[in-house]
Amino acid sequence: MSDHSNGNGVVILDTLSREFRRHLLFSLGKNEAESDSDYCYRAAALAARDRITEDWISTRERIDQSDTRRVHYLSLEFLLGRSLNNALLNLDLEEPMRKALHRFGVELEEVIDQEPDAGLGNGGLGRLAACFLDSCANLKLPVSGYGIRYEYGMFNQTVDNGRQIEGPDHWLRNGNPWEIERHEDIRKIHLYGRTERTSDADGKLHHEWVESQCVLAVPYDMPIPGYRNGTVNTLRLWKATATDEFNLSEFNAGSYTESVAEKNNAEQISMVLYPNDASENGKELRLKQQYFLVSASLQDVIADWVKRNGEDFTDFGKKNCFQLNDTHPACAVPELMRLLMDEHGLEWDDAWAITTECMAYTNHTLLPEALERWSVGLFGNLLPRILEIIYEINERFLAFVEAKYPGDKELLNRVSIIEGGNNPHIRMAYLSIVGSFSVNGVAQLHTDLLKSGLFSDFDRIWPGKLNNKTNGVTQRRWLSHCNPGLRDLLTETIGSSWESDLEKIKDLAPYSEDAAFRKKWRAVKQANKERLTKYIAQNTGVQFDASMMFDVQVKRIHEYKRQLLNILHVIHLYDRIMRGDTEGMVPRCVLIGGKAAPGYHIAKLIIKLANNVAARVNAEPKAADLLRMVFFPNYRVSAMEVICPGTELSEQISTAGKEASGTGNMKFMMNGALTIGTLDGANIEIREKAGEENFFLFGLDAKEVAETRKHYDPNAIINSDDDIRRIMELLEGGRFNENEPGIFGELIGGLRNPGDQWLSIADLRSFIDSQAQVAGIYMNPEQWDRMSILNTANSGWFSSDRTIQQYADDIWNVGAI
Ligand SMILES: *Cc1c(COP(=O)(O)O)cnc(C)c1O
């Protein structure tokens, strides 16, 4: 625990107060009396940022002076959430800032709540990138992030008559105190046009990208502070803007204003985050974003290389590594080839050796609809030179495969980067695999399934290239910061070393047998449930009861995640209550939250059903003491920081084989929730680490899922199981849509369809039974708390520090600097 009660603490407190006042006055032009909480937030953020700045500069100098390999994490998404809370925690300034603000009559929590989330991501993939940056800084690794500075982040979700409404997230409207613009590092990006081939005097062929349209990429740097270790890494986000070159013909024709207005087009590229999670939309603007990020970032790294090494690229691949967060930045492979050949004069073979020495790719999904493919026509129009290079990469790759497996034409078709046919497409996953030295999955099951399924040919062609790196989350944000009560209890019990080395949390395990400790454990959870109860009431008007069990499922709304299965279970409990069959029932409050992609009709209908079931349940007097339900709107990082500490039961109920890893499951485990889950993604590892007796398992496993699909008969299950039959009768009889007849027809049809991909009815009996076991154990609080403690105690594996140490050792080959 921090100690600011000494003389040094007073100095820090005085300095912070002074700097807070100075920023209010001189950075923001406000005196104390006229400053609202937003100004106080801004001043506090600037004061905190000042404390980071020297370490930021010295970290940069340390990396510049060392000969270490540098890692560049390329991601279209960084779901950072808020920065002030994180900075204060990592700098150990929480208490001094609280006291400093008290001097001005201001509460720290209120100030922290003013900061809008940096919602530059959809869900797990973007949040993973943010946790990774935190862990890289904690481990002092020379890793920087590269992303896009979207003007509008993930949409704001509100609910109207039970339906999702999307609103714009203009998170930058009041400025962003955490970013610094670096106009000296602006890069120029080409789009459209065509390529021109010329031979020089020596007969060497040159390619030039001509008649292109140019946009500028302007970098904004955000500091990523390590945990009390003097390291501050950088996240560089690119904003698109027009070049200063005018369209001269228009200008001369007198269309000055039109010519200036035209420049707005360039800014569209970084205007908005695409809100699709686990599906692709194939829009040209999205491809522009991808190439924009990749080209700006690679040019940035190369410019820095040339500054230090001149035009000698011999060691470039040894000294740099690009980690591709899914295929979204896959254009990095051909773009690095283009830059090395067309801009720096390297030959193909040298450029290819360098490229495949420094590219590494992380796969995040097995869902076919999420695998990126770009139509060759669209791609070639926007990025003509890049398409040429992809064709040549493919030609050489197929020649290599043909030489290795002569005569296997089927194999060539299967692994070709270009999927042929009338409307040929580029398979971005294959491009990424061919161009990378490492390809990793994000949980053991996911990697095994990649090897045996989607990427099996590549696993045969390059044994060992596919590897596993099970995801993790940072315990600084997801335990220390969001659950101060638990943090303090842990620290008084086992010390604080777990904050930078989560394996140390193992020392908690013996305390599960200590009744006095369990009482304290229970008190912390109770306080967090009360905090969550308030938060829910403020945001929804629904009143939870902190004496009931808190049963939570928050994540993107997607059929494979099976929020529908969860709702069916709520309907089952409601049915029991209405029939008076409440023996052995435990009072529970069910929370579901998450955003649906705006174009995902079924996911939006699931939100509507959740809201309608909640309304029905909450209006039923007989249910008041046994069952309550809420759909929590606008699920996001700062909401999860209140939700996960107050959760007792974590719902991780995806159809087995569909969830690559999951990371929400890990946050809940760290905070002492018990998991009810399928054998999917990292749930399997959670169950292994927690012990199977401390995990509520249900449902088919991935193999059984594949088997069941062949002869799935949901209607037979419904007819032969009274509980399930009654659930369907309530749903189909319109109990949850009395004034809106027929609106849930598609959901019902899906459940009853033998072709249903998600097999909700197949797992429902097992889910209901497992939930009954949950209730049985919850009635024995001593037993529940024992299991809860053991979940937290065994969560060490799920720190992103462990994940990142594995990336550093096995893929990046870098150490602390
Ligand atoms: C952790 C997190 C996710 C990922 O949740 P899963 O349950 O793994 O899908 C998504 N969104 C937010 C805001 C998160 O914090």
PDB file of C-alpha atoms in Angstrom, residues 84-302:
ATOM      1  CA  LEU A  84      -6.960   9.680 -15.411  1.00  0.00           C
ATOM      2  CA  ASN A  85      -7.882   6.871 -13.014  1.00  0.00           C
ATOM      3  CA  ASN A  86      -5.252   4.644 -14.622  1.00  0.00           C
ATOM      4  CA  ALA A  87      -2.540   7.293 -14.527  1.00  0.00           C
ATOM      5  CA  LEU A  88      -3.199   8.054 -10.855  1.00  0.00           C
ATOM      6  CA  LEU A  89      -3.031   4.370  -9.964  1.00  0.00           C
ATOM      7  CA  ASN A  90       0.131   3.696 -11.935  1.00  0.00           C
ATOM      8  CA  LEU A  91       1.879   6.804 -10.572  1.00  0.00           C
ATOM      9  CA  ASP A  92       0.681   6.086  -7.031  1.00  0.00           C
ATOM     10  CA  LEU A  93      -1.048   9.473  -6.931  1.00  0.00           C
ATOM     11  CA  GLU A  94      -4.591   8.396  -6.078  1.00  0.00           C
ATOM     12  CA  GLU A  95      -4.521   9.464  -2.440  1.00  0.00           C
ATOM     13  CA  PRO A  96      -2.533  12.693  -2.890  1.00  0.00           C
ATOM     14  CA  MET A  97      -4.832  13.738  -5.748  1.00  0.00           C
ATOM     15  CA  ARG A  98      -7.889  12.958  -3.631  1.00  0.00           C
ATOM     16  CA  LYS A  99      -6.515  15.131  -0.855  1.00  0.00           C
ATOM     17  CA  ALA A 100      -5.389  17.868  -3.211  1.00  0.00           C
ATOM     18  CA  LEU A 101      -8.870  18.068  -4.715  1.00  0.00           C
ATOM     19  CA  HIS A 102     -10.398  18.131  -1.231  1.00  0.00           C
ATOM     20  CA  ARG A 103      -8.560  21.390  -0.661  1.00  0.00           C
ATOM     21  CA  PHE A 104     -10.687  22.786  -3.456  1.00  0.00           C
ATOM     22  CA  GLY A 105     -13.849  21.137  -2.170  1.00  0.00           C
ATOM     23  CA  VAL A 106     -13.908  18.635  -5.031  1.00  0.00           C
ATOM     24  CA  GLU A 107     -14.377  14.843  -4.903  1.00  0.00           C
ATOM     25  CA  LEU A 108     -11.926  12.714  -6.907  1.00  0.00           C
ATOM     26  CA  GLU A 109     -14.635  10.255  -8.017  1.00  0.00           C
ATOM     27  CA  GLU A 110     -16.748  13.064  -9.434  1.00  0.00           C
ATOM     28  CA  VAL A 111     -13.764  14.396 -11.365  1.00  0.00           C
ATOM     29  CA  ILE A 112     -12.848  10.950 -12.696  1.00  0.00           C
ATOM     30  CA  ASP A 113     -16.443  10.481 -13.880  1.00  0.00           C
ATOM     31  CA  GLN A 114     -16.156  13.533 -16.127  1.00  0.00           C
ATOM     32  CA  GLU A 115     -13.737  11.802 -18.468  1.00  0.00           C
ATOM     33  CA  PRO A 116     -15.385  10.236 -21.506  1.00  0.00           C
ATOM     34  CA  ASP A 117     -14.242   6.702 -22.290  1.00  0.00           C
ATOM     35  CA  ALA A 118     -11.789   6.463 -25.175  1.00  0.00           C
ATOM     36  CA  GLY A 119     -14.004   3.942 -26.931  1.00  0.00           C
ATOM     37  CA  LEU A 120     -11.799   3.281 -29.944  1.00  0.00           C
ATOM     38  CA  GLY A 121     -12.827  -0.342 -30.168  1.00  0.00           C
ATOM     39  CA  ASN A 122     -15.749  -2.720 -30.322  1.00  0.00           C
ATOM     40  CA  GLY A 123     -15.135  -5.286 -27.617  1.00  0.00           C
ATOM     41  CA  GLY A 124     -12.652  -7.956 -26.616  1.00  0.00           C
ATOM     42  CA  LEU A 125     -10.160  -7.430 -29.455  1.00  0.00           C
ATOM     43  CA  GLY A 126      -9.819  -3.708 -28.780  1.00  0.00           C
ATOM     44  CA  ARG A 127      -9.748  -4.114 -25.016  1.00  0.00           C
ATOM     45  CA  LEU A 128      -7.027  -6.762 -25.393  1.00  0.00           C
ATOM     46  CA  ALA A 129      -4.856  -4.220 -27.222  1.00  0.00           C
ATOM     47  CA  ALA A 130      -5.321  -1.795 -24.319  1.00  0.00           C
ATOM     48  CA  CYS A 131      -4.480  -4.424 -21.672  1.00  0.00           C
ATOM     49  CA  PHE A 132      -1.416  -5.431 -23.712  1.00  0.00           C
ATOM     50  CA  LEU A 133      -0.075  -1.867 -23.801  1.00  0.00           C
ATOM     51  CA  ASP A 134      -0.493  -1.644 -20.023  1.00  0.00           C
ATOM     52  CA  SER A 135       1.402  -4.908 -19.518  1.00  0.00           C
ATOM     53  CA  CYS A 136       4.177  -3.935 -21.939  1.00  0.00           C
ATOM     54  CA  ALA A 137       4.769  -0.771 -19.924  1.00  0.00           C
ATOM     55  CA  ASN A 138       4.622  -2.745 -16.681  1.00  0.00           C
ATOM     56  CA  LEU A 139       7.287  -5.118 -18.036  1.00  0.00           C
ATOM     57  CA  LYS A 140       9.360  -2.197 -19.429  1.00  0.00           C
ATOM     58  CA  LEU A 141       9.246  -3.640 -22.921  1.00  0.00           C
ATOM     59  CA  PRO A 142      10.108  -1.480 -25.973  1.00  0.00           C
ATOM     60  CA  VAL A 143       6.615  -1.764 -27.450  1.00  0.00           C
ATOM     61  CA  SER A 144       4.565   1.022 -28.972  1.00  0.00           C
ATOM     62  CA  GLY A 145       0.993   0.903 -30.188  1.00  0.00           C
ATOM     63  CA  TYR A 146      -0.193   2.243 -33.528  1.00  0.00           C
ATOM     64  CA  GLY A 147      -3.857   2.955 -34.198  1.00  0.00           C
ATOM     65  CA  ILE A 148      -6.373   5.414 -35.620  1.00  0.00           C
ATOM     66  CA  ARG A 149      -7.587   8.506 -33.813  1.00  0.00           C
ATOM     67  CA  TYR A 150     -11.254   8.093 -34.655  1.00  0.00           C
ATOM     68  CA  GLU A 151     -13.150  11.340 -34.252  1.00  0.00           C
ATOM     69  CA  TYR A 152     -16.173   9.237 -33.238  1.00  0.00           C
ATOM     70  CA  GLY A 153     -15.599   6.108 -31.171  1.00  0.00           C
ATOM     71  CA  MET A 154     -17.954   3.232 -30.425  1.00  0.00           C
ATOM     72  CA  PHE A 155     -21.543   4.536 -30.634  1.00  0.00           C
ATOM     73  CA  ASN A 156     -23.486   5.434 -27.516  1.00  0.00           C
ATOM     74  CA  GLN A 157     -26.331   3.025 -26.939  1.00  0.00           C
ATOM     75  CA  THR A 158     -29.640   4.116 -25.485  1.00  0.00           C
ATOM     76  CA  VAL A 159     -32.804   2.088 -25.231  1.00  0.00           C
ATOM     77  CA  ASP A 160     -36.183   3.281 -26.446  1.00  0.00           C
ATOM     78  CA  ASN A 161     -39.219   1.049 -25.988  1.00  0.00           C
ATOM     79  CA  GLY A 162     -36.771  -1.800 -25.441  1.00  0.00           C
ATOM     80  CA  ARG A 163     -34.918  -1.220 -28.687  1.00  0.00           C
ATOM     81  CA  GLN A 164     -31.326  -0.129 -29.197  1.00  0.00           C
ATOM     82  CA  ILE A 165     -30.791   3.413 -30.470  1.00  0.00           C
ATOM     83  CA  GLU A 166     -27.318   4.399 -31.632  1.00  0.00           C
ATOM     84  CA  GLY A 167     -25.987   7.872 -30.878  1.00  0.00           C
ATOM     85  CA  PRO A 168     -22.680   9.458 -31.889  1.00  0.00           C
ATOM     86  CA  ASP A 169     -19.730   9.247 -29.492  1.00  0.00           C
ATOM     87  CA  HIS A 170     -17.962  12.565 -30.009  1.00  0.00           C
ATOM     88  CA  TRP A 171     -15.398  11.818 -27.348  1.00  0.00           C
ATOM     89  CA  LEU A 172     -12.993  14.562 -28.482  1.00  0.00           C
ATOM     90  CA  ARG A 173     -15.527  17.395 -28.325  1.00  0.00           C
ATOM     91  CA  ASN A 174     -14.027  18.977 -25.210  1.00  0.00           C
ATOM     92  CA  GLY A 175     -10.441  18.224 -26.247  1.00  0.00           C
ATOM     93  CA  ASN A 176      -8.243  15.378 -25.064  1.00  0.00           C
ATOM     94  CA  PRO A 177      -5.685  16.281 -22.403  1.00  0.00           C
ATOM     95  CA  TRP A 178      -3.892  12.932 -22.886  1.00  0.00           C
ATOM     96  CA  GLU A 179      -2.744  13.465 -26.456  1.00  0.00           C
ATOM     97  CA  ILE A 180       0.080  15.496 -27.974  1.00  0.00           C
ATOM     98  CA  GLU A 181       0.112  16.252 -31.678  1.00  0.00           C
ATOM     99  CA  ARG A 182       3.464  15.608 -33.396  1.00  0.00           C
ATOM    100  CA  HIS A 183       3.348  17.567 -36.628  1.00  0.00           C
ATOM    101  CA  GLU A 184       7.023  16.857 -37.315  1.00  0.00           C
ATOM    102  CA  ASP A 185       6.107  13.210 -37.982  1.00  0.00           C
ATOM    103  CA  ILE A 186       3.305  13.716 -40.493  1.00  0.00           C
ATOM    104  CA  ARG A 187       3.231  10.994 -43.203  1.00  0.00           C
ATOM    105  CA  LYS A 188       1.784  11.013 -46.691  1.00  0.00           C
ATOM    106  CA  ILE A 189      -0.530   8.217 -47.878  1.00  0.00           C
ATOM    107  CA  HIS A 190      -1.356   7.314 -51.502  1.00  0.00           C
ATOM    108  CA  LEU A 191      -4.741   6.035 -52.655  1.00  0.00           C
ATOM    109  CA  TYR A 192      -6.212   5.201 -56.072  1.00  0.00           C
ATOM    110  CA  GLY A 193      -4.217   6.017 -59.232  1.00  0.00           C
ATOM    111  CA  ARG A 194      -2.193   3.391 -61.118  1.00  0.00           C
ATOM    112  CA  THR A 195       1.295   1.982 -61.275  1.00  0.00           C
ATOM    113  CA  GLU A 196       3.890   2.808 -63.862  1.00  0.00           C
ATOM    114  CA  ARG A 197       6.853   0.588 -64.713  1.00  0.00           C
ATOM    115  CA  THR A 198      10.129   2.038 -65.920  1.00  0.00           C
ATOM    116  CA  SER A 199      13.609   0.587 -66.452  1.00  0.00           C
ATOM    117  CA  ASP A 200      16.643   2.567 -65.437  1.00  0.00           C
ATOM    118  CA  ALA A 201      20.002   2.685 -67.267  1.00  0.00           C
ATOM    119  CA  ASP A 202      21.101  -0.628 -65.650  1.00  0.00           C
ATOM    120  CA  GLY A 203      17.929  -2.317 -66.815  1.00  0.00           C
ATOM    121  CA  LYS A 204      16.513  -2.412 -63.281  1.00  0.00           C
ATOM    122  CA  LEU A 205      12.707  -2.292 -63.142  1.00  0.00           C
ATOM    123  CA  HIS A 206      11.092   0.475 -61.109  1.00  0.00           C
ATOM    124  CA  HIS A 207       7.483   0.739 -60.001  1.00  0.00           C
ATOM    125  CA  GLU A 208       5.889   4.051 -59.377  1.00  0.00           C
ATOM    126  CA  TRP A 209       2.444   4.730 -57.942  1.00  0.00           C
ATOM    127  CA  VAL A 210       1.174   7.634 -60.061  1.00  0.00           C
ATOM    128  CA  GLU A 211      -1.925   9.821 -60.369  1.00  0.00           C
ATOM    129  CA  SER A 212      -2.801   8.868 -56.815  1.00  0.00           C
ATOM    130  CA  GLN A 213      -4.816  10.933 -54.371  1.00  0.00           C
ATOM    131  CA  CYS A 214      -2.861  11.840 -51.266  1.00  0.00           C
ATOM    132  CA  VAL A 215      -3.932  12.308 -47.683  1.00  0.00           C
ATOM    133  CA  LEU A 216      -1.809  13.208 -44.699  1.00  0.00           C
ATOM    134  CA  ALA A 217      -1.547  11.157 -41.532  1.00  0.00           C
ATOM    135  CA  VAL A 218      -1.011  13.344 -38.473  1.00  0.00           C
ATOM    136  CA  PRO A 219       0.183  11.528 -35.336  1.00  0.00           C
ATOM    137  CA  TYR A 220      -1.205  12.120 -31.854  1.00  0.00           C
ATOM    138  CA  ASP A 221       0.751  10.455 -29.055  1.00  0.00           C
ATOM    139  CA  MET A 222      -0.782   9.194 -25.837  1.00  0.00           C
ATOM    140  CA  PRO A 223       1.363   8.169 -22.850  1.00  0.00           C
ATOM    141  CA  ILE A 224       1.070   4.588 -21.552  1.00  0.00           C
ATOM    142  CA  PRO A 225       2.472   4.661 -18.027  1.00  0.00           C
ATOM    143  CA  GLY A 226       3.944   1.529 -16.457  1.00  0.00           C
ATOM    144  CA  TYR A 227       3.148   0.564 -12.907  1.00  0.00           C
ATOM    145  CA  ARG A 228       5.331   2.705 -10.651  1.00  0.00           C
ATOM    146  CA  ASN A 229       8.427   1.778 -12.655  1.00  0.00           C
ATOM    147  CA  GLY A 230       9.555   4.930 -14.491  1.00  0.00           C
ATOM    148  CA  THR A 231       8.539   3.538 -17.884  1.00  0.00           C
ATOM    149  CA  VAL A 232       6.097   5.393 -20.087  1.00  0.00           C
ATOM    150  CA  ASN A 233       5.441   3.895 -23.515  1.00  0.00           C
ATOM    151  CA  THR A 234       3.594   5.483 -26.423  1.00  0.00           C
ATOM    152  CA  LEU A 235       0.381   4.862 -28.282  1.00  0.00           C
ATOM    153  CA  ARG A 236       0.501   6.757 -31.561  1.00  0.00           C
ATOM    154  CA  LEU A 237      -2.910   7.423 -33.150  1.00  0.00           C
ATOM    155  CA  TRP A 238      -3.196   8.785 -36.691  1.00  0.00           C
ATOM    156  CA  LYS A 239      -5.658  11.417 -37.831  1.00  0.00           C
ATOM    157  CA  ALA A 240      -6.338  11.875 -41.545  1.00  0.00           C
ATOM    158  CA  THR A 241      -6.184  15.327 -43.043  1.00  0.00           C
ATOM    159  CA  ALA A 242      -5.903  16.869 -46.489  1.00  0.00           C
ATOM    160  CA  THR A 243      -2.596  17.742 -48.086  1.00  0.00           C
ATOM    161  CA  ASP A 244      -1.826  21.388 -48.684  1.00  0.00           C
ATOM    162  CA  GLU A 245      -1.832  20.783 -52.410  1.00  0.00           C
ATOM    163  CA  PHE A 246      -4.793  22.297 -54.165  1.00  0.00           C
ATOM    164  CA  ASN A 247      -6.671  20.848 -57.044  1.00  0.00           C
ATOM    165  CA  LEU A 248      -5.077  23.434 -59.344  1.00  0.00           C
ATOM    166  CA  SER A 249      -7.465  23.127 -62.242  1.00  0.00           C
ATOM    167  CA  GLU A 250     -10.451  23.749 -59.981  1.00  0.00           C
ATOM    168  CA  PHE A 251      -8.583  26.543 -58.252  1.00  0.00           C
ATOM    169  CA  ASN A 252      -7.782  28.243 -61.526  1.00  0.00           C
ATOM    170  CA  ALA A 253     -11.326  27.795 -62.691  1.00  0.00           C
ATOM    171  CA  GLY A 254     -12.280  30.019 -59.785  1.00  0.00           C
ATOM    172  CA  SER A 255     -13.707  27.275 -57.542  1.00  0.00           C
ATOM    173  CA  TYR A 256     -11.607  28.270 -54.570  1.00  0.00           C
ATOM    174  CA  THR A 257     -14.235  27.477 -51.964  1.00  0.00           C
ATOM    175  CA  GLU A 258     -15.194  24.161 -53.584  1.00  0.00           C
ATOM    176  CA  SER A 259     -11.547  23.276 -53.760  1.00  0.00           C
ATOM    177  CA  VAL A 260     -11.098  23.879 -50.027  1.00  0.00           C
ATOM    178  CA  ALA A 261     -14.319  22.070 -49.167  1.00  0.00           C
ATOM    179  CA  GLU A 262     -13.097  19.070 -51.146  1.00  0.00           C
ATOM    180  CA  LYS A 263     -10.444  18.622 -48.479  1.00  0.00           C
ATOM    181  CA  ASN A 264     -13.097  17.356 -46.099  1.00  0.00           C
ATOM    182  CA  ASN A 265     -13.040  14.090 -47.977  1.00  0.00           C
ATOM    183  CA  ALA A 266      -9.609  13.252 -46.618  1.00  0.00           C
ATOM    184  CA  GLU A 267     -10.763  13.657 -43.040  1.00  0.00           C
ATOM    185  CA  GLN A 268     -13.476  11.035 -43.542  1.00  0.00           C
ATOM    186  CA  ILE A 269     -10.855   8.305 -43.229  1.00  0.00           C
ATOM    187  CA  SER A 270     -10.375   8.744 -39.497  1.00  0.00           C
ATOM    188  CA  MET A 271     -13.917   9.991 -38.802  1.00  0.00           C
ATOM    189  CA  VAL A 272     -15.601   6.928 -37.334  1.00  0.00           C
ATOM    190  CA  LEU A 273     -14.914   3.489 -35.906  1.00  0.00           C
ATOM    191  CA  TYR A 274     -16.790   0.715 -37.700  1.00  0.00           C
ATOM    192  CA  PRO A 275     -19.091  -0.770 -35.063  1.00  0.00           C
ATOM    193  CA  ASN A 276     -18.952  -4.359 -36.319  1.00  0.00           C
ATOM    194  CA  ASP A 277     -17.656  -6.942 -33.909  1.00  0.00           C
ATOM    195  CA  ALA A 278     -16.858 -10.385 -35.345  1.00  0.00           C
ATOM    196  CA  SER A 279     -18.183  -9.589 -38.800  1.00  0.00           C
ATOM    197  CA  GLU A 280     -16.877  -7.796 -41.858  1.00  0.00           C
ATOM    198  CA  ASN A 281     -18.764  -5.287 -43.958  1.00  0.00           C
ATOM    199  CA  GLY A 282     -16.545  -4.975 -47.027  1.00  0.00           C
ATOM    200  CA  LYS A 283     -16.878  -1.179 -47.332  1.00  0.00           C
ATOM    201  CA  GLU A 284     -14.175   0.705 -49.235  1.00  0.00           C
ATOM    202  CA  LEU A 285     -13.796   3.285 -46.454  1.00  0.00           C
ATOM    203  CA  ARG A 286     -12.880   0.491 -44.056  1.00  0.00           C
ATOM    204  CA  LEU A 287     -10.110  -0.701 -46.384  1.00  0.00           C
ATOM    205  CA  LYS A 288      -8.902   2.899 -46.609  1.00  0.00           C
ATOM    206  CA  GLN A 289      -8.692   3.018 -42.815  1.00  0.00           C
ATOM    207  CA  GLN A 290      -6.707  -0.194 -42.734  1.00  0.00           C
ATOM    208  CA  TYR A 291      -4.218   0.899 -45.355  1.00  0.00           C
ATOM    209  CA  PHE A 292      -3.993   4.398 -43.865  1.00  0.00           C
ATOM    210  CA  LEU A 293      -2.980   2.985 -40.469  1.00  0.00           C
ATOM    211  CA  VAL A 294      -0.541   0.506 -41.934  1.00  0.00           C
ATOM    212  CA  SER A 295       1.196   2.826 -44.363  1.00  0.00           C
ATOM    213  CA  ALA A 296       1.549   5.696 -41.886  1.00  0.00           C
ATOM    214  CA  SER A 297       2.914   3.394 -39.175  1.00  0.00           C
ATOM    215  CA  LEU A 298       5.398   1.576 -41.421  1.00  0.00           C
ATOM    216  CA  GLN A 299       6.647   4.858 -42.883  1.00  0.00           C
ATOM    217  CA  ASP A 300       7.064   6.114 -39.324  1.00  0.00           C
ATOM    218  CA  VAL A 301       9.180   3.145 -38.293  1.00  0.00           C
ATOM    219  CA  ILE A 302      11.216   3.266 -41.493  1.00  0.00           C
TER     220      ILE A 302
END
